[in-house]
Short mmCIF file of C-alpha atoms and ligand atoms in Angstrom, two decimals:
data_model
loop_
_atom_site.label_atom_id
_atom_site.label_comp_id
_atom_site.label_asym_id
_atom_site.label_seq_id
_atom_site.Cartn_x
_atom_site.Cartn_y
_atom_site.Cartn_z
CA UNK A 13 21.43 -38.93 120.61
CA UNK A 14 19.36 -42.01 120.16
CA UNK A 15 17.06 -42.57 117.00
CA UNK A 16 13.62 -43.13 117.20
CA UNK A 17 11.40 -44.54 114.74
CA UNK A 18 7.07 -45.37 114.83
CA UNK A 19 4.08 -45.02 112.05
CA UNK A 20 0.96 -45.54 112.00
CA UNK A 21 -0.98 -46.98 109.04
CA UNK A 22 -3.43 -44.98 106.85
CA UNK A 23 -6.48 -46.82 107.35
CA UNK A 24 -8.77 -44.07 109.47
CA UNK A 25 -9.07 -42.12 111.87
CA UNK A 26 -6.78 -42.74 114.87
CA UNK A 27 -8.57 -44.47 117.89
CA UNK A 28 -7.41 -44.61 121.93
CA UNK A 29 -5.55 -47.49 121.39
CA UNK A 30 -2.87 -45.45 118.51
CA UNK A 31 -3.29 -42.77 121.71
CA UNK A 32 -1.97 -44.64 124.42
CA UNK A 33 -0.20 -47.36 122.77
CA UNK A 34 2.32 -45.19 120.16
CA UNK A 35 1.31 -41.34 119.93
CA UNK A 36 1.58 -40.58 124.16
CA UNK A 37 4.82 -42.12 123.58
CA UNK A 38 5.84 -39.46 120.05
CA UNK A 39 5.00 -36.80 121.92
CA UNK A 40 7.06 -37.36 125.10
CA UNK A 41 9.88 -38.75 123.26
CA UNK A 42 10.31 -35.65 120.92
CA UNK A 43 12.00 -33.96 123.80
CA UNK A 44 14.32 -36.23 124.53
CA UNK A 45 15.51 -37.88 121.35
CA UNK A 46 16.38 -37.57 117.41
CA UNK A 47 12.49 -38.67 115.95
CA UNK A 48 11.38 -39.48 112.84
CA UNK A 49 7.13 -40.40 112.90
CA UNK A 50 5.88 -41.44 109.74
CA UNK A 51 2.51 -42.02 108.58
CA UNK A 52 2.20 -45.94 106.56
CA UNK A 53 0.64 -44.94 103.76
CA UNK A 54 2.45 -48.26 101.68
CA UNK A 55 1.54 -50.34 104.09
CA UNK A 56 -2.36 -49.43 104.23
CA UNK A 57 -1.71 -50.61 100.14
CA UNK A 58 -2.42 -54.19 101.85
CA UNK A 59 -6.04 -53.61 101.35
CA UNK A 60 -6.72 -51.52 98.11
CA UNK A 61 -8.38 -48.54 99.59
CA UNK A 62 -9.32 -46.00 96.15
CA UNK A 63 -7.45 -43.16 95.48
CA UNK A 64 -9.41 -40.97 97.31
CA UNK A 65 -9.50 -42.95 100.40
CA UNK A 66 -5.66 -43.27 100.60
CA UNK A 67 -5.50 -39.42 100.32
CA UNK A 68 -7.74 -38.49 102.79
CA UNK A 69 -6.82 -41.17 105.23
CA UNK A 70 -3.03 -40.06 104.95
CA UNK A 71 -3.98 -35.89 105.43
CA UNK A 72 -5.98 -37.28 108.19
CA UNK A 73 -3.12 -38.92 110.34
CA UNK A 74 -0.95 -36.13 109.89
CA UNK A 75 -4.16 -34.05 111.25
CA UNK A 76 -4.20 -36.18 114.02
CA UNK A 77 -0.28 -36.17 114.95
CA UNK A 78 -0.11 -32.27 114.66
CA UNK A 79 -3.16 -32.38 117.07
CA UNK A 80 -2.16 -35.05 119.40
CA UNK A 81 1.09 -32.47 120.10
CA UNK A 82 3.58 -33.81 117.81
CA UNK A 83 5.81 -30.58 116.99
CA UNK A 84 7.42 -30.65 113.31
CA UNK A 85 10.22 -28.03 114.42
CA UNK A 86 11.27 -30.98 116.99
CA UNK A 87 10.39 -34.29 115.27
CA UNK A 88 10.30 -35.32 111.71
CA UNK A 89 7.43 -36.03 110.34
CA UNK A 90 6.63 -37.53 107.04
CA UNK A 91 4.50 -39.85 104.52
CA UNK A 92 6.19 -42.70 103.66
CA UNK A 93 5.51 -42.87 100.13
CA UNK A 94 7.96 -39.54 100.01
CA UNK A 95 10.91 -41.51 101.02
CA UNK A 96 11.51 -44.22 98.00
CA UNK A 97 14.72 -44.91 100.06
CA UNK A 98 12.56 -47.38 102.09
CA UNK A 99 11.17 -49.29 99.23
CA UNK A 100 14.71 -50.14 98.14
CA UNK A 101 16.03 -51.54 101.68
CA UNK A 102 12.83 -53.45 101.56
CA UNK A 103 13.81 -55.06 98.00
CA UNK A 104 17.40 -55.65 99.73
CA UNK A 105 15.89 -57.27 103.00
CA UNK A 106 13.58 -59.14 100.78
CA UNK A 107 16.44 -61.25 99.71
CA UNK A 108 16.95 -62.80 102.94
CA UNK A 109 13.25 -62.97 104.65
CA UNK A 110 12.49 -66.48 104.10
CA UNK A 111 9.01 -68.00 103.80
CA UNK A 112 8.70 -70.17 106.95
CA UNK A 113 9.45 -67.17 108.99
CA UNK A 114 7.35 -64.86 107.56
CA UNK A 115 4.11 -67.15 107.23
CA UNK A 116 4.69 -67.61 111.21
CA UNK A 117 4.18 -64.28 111.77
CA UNK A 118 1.15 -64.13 114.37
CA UNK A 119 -0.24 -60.69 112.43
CA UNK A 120 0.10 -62.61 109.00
CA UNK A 121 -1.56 -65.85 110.45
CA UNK A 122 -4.22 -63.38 111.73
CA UNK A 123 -5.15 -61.43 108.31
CA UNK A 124 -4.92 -64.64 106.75
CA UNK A 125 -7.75 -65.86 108.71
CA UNK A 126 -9.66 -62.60 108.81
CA UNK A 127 -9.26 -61.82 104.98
CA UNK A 128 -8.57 -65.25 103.31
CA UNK A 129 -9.53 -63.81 99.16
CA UNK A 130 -6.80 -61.82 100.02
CA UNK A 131 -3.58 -62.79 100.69
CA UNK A 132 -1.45 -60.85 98.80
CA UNK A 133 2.59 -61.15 98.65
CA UNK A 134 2.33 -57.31 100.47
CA UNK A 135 0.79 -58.99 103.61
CA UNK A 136 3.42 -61.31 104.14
CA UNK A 137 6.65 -59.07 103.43
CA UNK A 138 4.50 -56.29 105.72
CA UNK A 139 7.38 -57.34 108.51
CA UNK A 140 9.98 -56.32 105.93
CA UNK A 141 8.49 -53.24 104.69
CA UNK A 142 8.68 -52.46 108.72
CA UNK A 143 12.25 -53.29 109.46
CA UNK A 144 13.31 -50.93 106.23
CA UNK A 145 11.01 -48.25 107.93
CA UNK A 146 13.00 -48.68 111.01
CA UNK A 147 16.47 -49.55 110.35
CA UNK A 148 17.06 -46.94 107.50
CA UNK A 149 16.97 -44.38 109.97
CA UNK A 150 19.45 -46.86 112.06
CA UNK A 151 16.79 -46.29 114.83
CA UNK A 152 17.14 -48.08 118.37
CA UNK A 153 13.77 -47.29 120.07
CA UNK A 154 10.43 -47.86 118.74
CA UNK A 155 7.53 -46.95 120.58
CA UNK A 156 4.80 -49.05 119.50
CA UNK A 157 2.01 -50.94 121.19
CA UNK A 158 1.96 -55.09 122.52
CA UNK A 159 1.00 -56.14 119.02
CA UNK A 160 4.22 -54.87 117.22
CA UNK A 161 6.45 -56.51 119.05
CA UNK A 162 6.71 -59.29 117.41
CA UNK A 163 7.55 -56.95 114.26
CA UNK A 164 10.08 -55.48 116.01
CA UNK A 165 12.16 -59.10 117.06
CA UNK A 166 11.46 -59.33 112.81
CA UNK A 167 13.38 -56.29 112.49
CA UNK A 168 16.26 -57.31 114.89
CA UNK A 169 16.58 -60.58 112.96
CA UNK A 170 16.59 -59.28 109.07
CA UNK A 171 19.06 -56.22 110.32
CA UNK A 172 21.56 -59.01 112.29
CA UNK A 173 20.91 -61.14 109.07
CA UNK A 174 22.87 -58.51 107.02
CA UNK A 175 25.11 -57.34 109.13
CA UNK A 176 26.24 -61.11 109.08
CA UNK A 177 25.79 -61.57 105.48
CA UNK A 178 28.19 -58.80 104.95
CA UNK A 179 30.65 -59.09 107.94
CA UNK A 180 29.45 -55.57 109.29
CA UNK A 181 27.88 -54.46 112.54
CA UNK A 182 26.17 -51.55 110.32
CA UNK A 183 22.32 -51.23 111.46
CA UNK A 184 21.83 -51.05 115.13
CA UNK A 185 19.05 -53.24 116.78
CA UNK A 186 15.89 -52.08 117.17
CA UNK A 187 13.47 -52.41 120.13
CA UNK A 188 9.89 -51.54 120.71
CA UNK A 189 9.68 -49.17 123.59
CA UNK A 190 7.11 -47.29 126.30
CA UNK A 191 7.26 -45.16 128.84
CA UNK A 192 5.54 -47.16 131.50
CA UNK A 193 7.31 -50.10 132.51
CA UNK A 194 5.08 -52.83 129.73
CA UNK A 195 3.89 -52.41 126.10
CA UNK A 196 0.35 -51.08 126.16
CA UNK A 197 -2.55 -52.99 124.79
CA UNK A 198 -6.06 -50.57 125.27
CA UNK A 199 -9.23 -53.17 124.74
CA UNK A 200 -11.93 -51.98 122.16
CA UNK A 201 -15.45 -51.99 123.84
CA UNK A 202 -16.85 -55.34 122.56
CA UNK A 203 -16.09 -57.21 125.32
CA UNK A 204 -13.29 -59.25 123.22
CA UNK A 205 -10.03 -58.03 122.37
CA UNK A 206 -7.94 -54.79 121.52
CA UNK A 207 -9.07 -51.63 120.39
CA UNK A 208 -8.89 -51.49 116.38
CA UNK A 209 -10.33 -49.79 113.53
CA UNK A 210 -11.49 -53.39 112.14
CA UNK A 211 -12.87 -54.77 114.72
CA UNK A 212 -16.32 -53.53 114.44
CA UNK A 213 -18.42 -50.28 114.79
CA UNK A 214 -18.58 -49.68 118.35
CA UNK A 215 -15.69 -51.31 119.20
CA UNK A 216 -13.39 -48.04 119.15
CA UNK A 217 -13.25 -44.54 120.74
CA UNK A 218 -11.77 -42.14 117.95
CA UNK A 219 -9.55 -38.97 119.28
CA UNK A 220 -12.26 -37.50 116.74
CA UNK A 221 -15.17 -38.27 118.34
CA UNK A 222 -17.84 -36.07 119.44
CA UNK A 223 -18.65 -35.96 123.19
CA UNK A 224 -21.95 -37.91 122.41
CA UNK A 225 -20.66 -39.92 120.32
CA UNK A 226 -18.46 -41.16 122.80
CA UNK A 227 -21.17 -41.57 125.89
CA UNK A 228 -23.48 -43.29 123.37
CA UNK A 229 -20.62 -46.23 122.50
CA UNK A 230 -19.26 -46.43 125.68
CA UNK A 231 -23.26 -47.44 127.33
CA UNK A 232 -23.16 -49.77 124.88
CA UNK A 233 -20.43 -51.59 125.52
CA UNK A 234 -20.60 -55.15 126.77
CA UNK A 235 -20.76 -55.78 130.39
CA UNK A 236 -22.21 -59.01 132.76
CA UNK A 237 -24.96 -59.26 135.07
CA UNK A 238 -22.73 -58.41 138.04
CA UNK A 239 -20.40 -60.03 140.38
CA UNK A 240 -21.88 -62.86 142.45
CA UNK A 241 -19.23 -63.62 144.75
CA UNK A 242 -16.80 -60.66 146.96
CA UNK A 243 -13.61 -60.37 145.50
CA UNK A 244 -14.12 -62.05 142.41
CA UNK A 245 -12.00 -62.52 139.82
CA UNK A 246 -13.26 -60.12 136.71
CA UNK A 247 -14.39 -61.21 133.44
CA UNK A 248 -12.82 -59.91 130.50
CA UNK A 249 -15.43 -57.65 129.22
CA UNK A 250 -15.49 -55.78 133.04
CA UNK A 251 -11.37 -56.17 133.12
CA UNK A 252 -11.33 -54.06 130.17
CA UNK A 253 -13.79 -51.25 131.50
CA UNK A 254 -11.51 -51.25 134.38
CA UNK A 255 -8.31 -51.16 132.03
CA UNK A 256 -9.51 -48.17 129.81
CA UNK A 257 -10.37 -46.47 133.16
CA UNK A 258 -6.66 -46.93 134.28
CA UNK A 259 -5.51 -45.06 131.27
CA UNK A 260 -8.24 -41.99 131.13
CA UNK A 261 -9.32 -41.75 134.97
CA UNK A 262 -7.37 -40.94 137.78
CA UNK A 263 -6.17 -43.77 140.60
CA UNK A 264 -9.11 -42.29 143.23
CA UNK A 265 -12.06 -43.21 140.63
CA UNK A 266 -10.45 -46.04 139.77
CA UNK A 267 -9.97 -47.45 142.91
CA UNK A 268 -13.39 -46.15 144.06
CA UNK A 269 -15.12 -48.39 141.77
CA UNK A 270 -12.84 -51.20 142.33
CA UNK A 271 -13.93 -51.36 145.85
CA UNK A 272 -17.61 -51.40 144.69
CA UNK A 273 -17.11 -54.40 142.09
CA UNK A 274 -15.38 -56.42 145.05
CA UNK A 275 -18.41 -55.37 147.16
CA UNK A 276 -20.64 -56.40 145.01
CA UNK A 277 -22.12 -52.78 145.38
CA UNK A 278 -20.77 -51.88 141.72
CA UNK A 279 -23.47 -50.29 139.33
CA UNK A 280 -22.39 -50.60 135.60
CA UNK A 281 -24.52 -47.55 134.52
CA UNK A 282 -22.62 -45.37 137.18
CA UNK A 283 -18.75 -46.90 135.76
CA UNK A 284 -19.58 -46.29 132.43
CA UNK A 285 -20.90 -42.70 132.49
CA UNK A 286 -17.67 -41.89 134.73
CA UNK A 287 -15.83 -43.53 132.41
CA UNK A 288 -17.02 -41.61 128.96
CA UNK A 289 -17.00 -38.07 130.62
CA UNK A 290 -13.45 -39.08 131.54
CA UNK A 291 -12.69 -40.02 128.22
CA UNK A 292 -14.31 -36.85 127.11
CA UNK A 293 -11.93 -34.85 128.85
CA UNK A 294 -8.85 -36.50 128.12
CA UNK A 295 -9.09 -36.08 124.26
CA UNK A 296 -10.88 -32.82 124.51
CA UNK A 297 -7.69 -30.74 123.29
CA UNK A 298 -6.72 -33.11 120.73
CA UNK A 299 -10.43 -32.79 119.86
CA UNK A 300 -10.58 -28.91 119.65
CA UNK A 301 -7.19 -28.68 117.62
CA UNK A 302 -8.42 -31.27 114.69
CA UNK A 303 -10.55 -28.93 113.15
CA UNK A 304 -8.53 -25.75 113.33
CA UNK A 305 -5.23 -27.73 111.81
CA UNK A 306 -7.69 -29.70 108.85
CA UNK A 307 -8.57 -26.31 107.83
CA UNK A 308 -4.75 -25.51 107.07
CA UNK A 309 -3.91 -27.25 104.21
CA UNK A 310 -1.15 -24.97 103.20
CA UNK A 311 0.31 -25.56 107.12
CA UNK A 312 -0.01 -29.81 106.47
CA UNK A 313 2.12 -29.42 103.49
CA UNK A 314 4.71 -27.60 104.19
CA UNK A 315 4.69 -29.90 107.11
CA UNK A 316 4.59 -33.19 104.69
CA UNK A 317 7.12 -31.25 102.60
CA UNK A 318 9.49 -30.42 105.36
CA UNK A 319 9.62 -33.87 106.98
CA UNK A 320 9.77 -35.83 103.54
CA UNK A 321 12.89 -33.57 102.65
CA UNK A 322 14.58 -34.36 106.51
CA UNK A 323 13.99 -37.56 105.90
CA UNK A 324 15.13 -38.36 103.07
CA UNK A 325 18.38 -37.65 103.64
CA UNK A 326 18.73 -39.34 106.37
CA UNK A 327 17.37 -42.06 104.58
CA UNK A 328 19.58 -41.75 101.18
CA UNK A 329 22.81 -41.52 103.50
CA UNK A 330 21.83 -45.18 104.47
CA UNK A 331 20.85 -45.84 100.94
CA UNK A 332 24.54 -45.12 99.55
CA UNK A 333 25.99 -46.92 102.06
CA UNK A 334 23.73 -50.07 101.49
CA UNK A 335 24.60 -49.86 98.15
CA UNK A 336 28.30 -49.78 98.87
CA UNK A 337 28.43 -52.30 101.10
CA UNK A 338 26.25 -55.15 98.66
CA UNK A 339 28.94 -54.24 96.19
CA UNK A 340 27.07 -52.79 93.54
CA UNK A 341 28.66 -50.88 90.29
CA UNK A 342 31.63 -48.97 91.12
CA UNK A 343 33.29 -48.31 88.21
P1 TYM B 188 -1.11 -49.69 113.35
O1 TYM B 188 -1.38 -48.65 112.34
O2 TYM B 188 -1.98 -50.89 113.40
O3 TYM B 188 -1.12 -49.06 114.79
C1 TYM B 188 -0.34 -47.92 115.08
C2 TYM B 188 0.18 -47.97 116.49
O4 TYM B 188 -0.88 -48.04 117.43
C3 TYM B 188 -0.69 -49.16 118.28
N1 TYM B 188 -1.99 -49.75 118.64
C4 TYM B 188 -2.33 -50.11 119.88
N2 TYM B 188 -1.67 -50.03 121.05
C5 TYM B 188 -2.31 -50.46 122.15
N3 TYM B 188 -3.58 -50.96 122.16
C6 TYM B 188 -4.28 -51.05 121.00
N4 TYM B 188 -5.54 -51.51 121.01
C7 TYM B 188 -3.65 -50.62 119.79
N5 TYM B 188 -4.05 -50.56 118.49
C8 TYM B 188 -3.01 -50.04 117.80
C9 TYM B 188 0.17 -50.12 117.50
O5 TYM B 188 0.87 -50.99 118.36
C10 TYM B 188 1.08 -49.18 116.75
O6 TYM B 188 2.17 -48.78 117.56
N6 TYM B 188 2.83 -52.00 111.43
C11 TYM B 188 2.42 -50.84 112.15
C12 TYM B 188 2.78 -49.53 111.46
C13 TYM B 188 4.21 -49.43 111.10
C14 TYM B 188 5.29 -49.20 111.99
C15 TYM B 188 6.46 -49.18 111.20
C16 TYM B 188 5.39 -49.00 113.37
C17 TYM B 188 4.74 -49.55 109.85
N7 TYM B 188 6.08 -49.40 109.91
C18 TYM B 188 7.72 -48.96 111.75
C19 TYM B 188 6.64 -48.78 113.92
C20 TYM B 188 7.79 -48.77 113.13
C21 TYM B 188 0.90 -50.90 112.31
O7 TYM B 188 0.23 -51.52 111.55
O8 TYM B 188 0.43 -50.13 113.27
#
């Protein structure tokens, strides 16, 4: 059976975009395949969040994936941090992640521009840290959304790199993967770009989120004054309306209001109300199972418990063998 490896970082509370772009993906895939989900507790690290804040961001992801439908009796789930295995590939695949490579990195060039006080030496091994994630479980498929894949070509490279360096063929390449027949990328509401946690308030729906709380950001969010022309081409802030429809409405609404845009008959008001009830709906059960799992903190350990101990022995199995193969102390 085929390996499977995905996380998602500890930074908040998981938003559409983690829905449709990684945890649809977990969920379906936990049938069909051996999966390990973690939640990227190390990786959050990047940007100093307190104590507190790391602990309650990390019991809320694993909240989230229980909700979402992620079964522990079929998938392994775990915190990262419980699996020290990782942080030793990562030293190993250190060794041979060079500079110029890692400074091109489009999500490094990004933070760099976004956060430049703080560029830490974290941010730019954060492609490492991934790979070891990935490859110690000598995963093949990685469901993830557009903006990992450039990660996941990382990965490839530093796992060929020491299969070479040590004449080998030992770690398996890694690719990122989806159901549908492209890598997803949900927009956020601001009329720009994707859906994140960082990209302002407003910008994201949360699987969280009350019903009102999701009508009131979705009439807020940025349209135009209205076609001017039949058939016109869209603008990006109405494309993405029209893309979060295709992922939480069904093809009839969808196409109903495509034929009003290209009429010039569309009414904004009337797309976005369809468009929050329908978003309503589709994370209603997540919704109603968040509270009735955060109340279990006895069930989210044993949980965290279970999956850190299934883990890490996969994970020390490729650990010894790492070890064996770099040549370290024998005698
Ligand atoms: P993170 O925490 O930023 O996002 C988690 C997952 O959600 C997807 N995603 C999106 N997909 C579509 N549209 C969006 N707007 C959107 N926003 C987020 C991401 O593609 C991702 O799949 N580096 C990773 C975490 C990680 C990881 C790994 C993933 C660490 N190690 C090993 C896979 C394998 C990250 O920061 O994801």
């Amino acid at each position: 059976m085929e390996t499977v490896v995905s996380g998602i970082r500890s930074t908040g509370n998981l938003h559409l975009g983690n829905y449709y772009g990684a945890l649809q993906n977990f969920i379906k895939m936990q049938h069909e395949y051996n999966c390990f989900f973690f939640i990227a507790d190390l990786h959050s690290l990047t940007t100093h969040p307190t104590p507190a804040n790391l602990h309650g961001n990390v019991k809320q992801v694993l909240i989230e994936y229980l909700a979402a439908g992620i079964d522990p009796e079929k998938a392994t789930i775990y915190v990262q941090s419980d699996v020290p295995e990782v942080t030793e590939l990562y030293l190993y695949l250190n060794m041979n992640a060079y500079m110029g490579e890692l400074e091109r990195a489009t999500s490094f060039k990004d933070k760099v521009r976004a956060n430049p006080e703080n560029v830490n030496a974290g941010l730019l091994t954060y492609p490492v840290l991934m790979a070891a994630d990935i490859i110690i479980h000598k995963a093949t498929k990685v469901p993830v959304g557009k903006d990992q894949e450039q990660h996941l070509e990382m990965a490839r490279t530093f796992g060929n790199r020491f299969n070479r360096l040590y004449n080998n063929d030992y770690f398996p390449e890694p690719y990122a993967f989806s159901f549908g027949e492209s890598l997803v990328k949900i927009p956020g509401l601001d009329g720009k770009g994707k859906m994140g946690k960082s990209e302002g308030e407003g910008n994201a729906i949360f699987l969280g989120d009350t019903p009102e709380a999701i009508r009131k950001k979705v009439m807020r969010a940025v349209t135009d004054s209205g076609p001017t022309v039949e058939n016109q081409q869209k603008p990006q802030e109405i494309q993405n309306l029209f893309d979060l429809m295709k992922v939480v409405s069904t093809p009839d609404t969808l196409a109903h209001f495509d034929e009003l845009y290209n009429k010039m008959a569309i009414r904004y008001g009337d797309l976005k109300k369809e468009l929050a009830e329908d978003m309503v709906l589709a994370t209603a059960p997540i919704r109603d199972r968040i509270n009735a799992i955060a109340a279990d903190t006895d069930y989210l350990r044993k949980v965290a418990e279970m999956g850190a101990d299934k883990a890490r022995e996969s994970a020390s199995k490729t650990i010894r063998e790492v070890r064996e193969i770099i040549g370290f102390r024998k005698f």
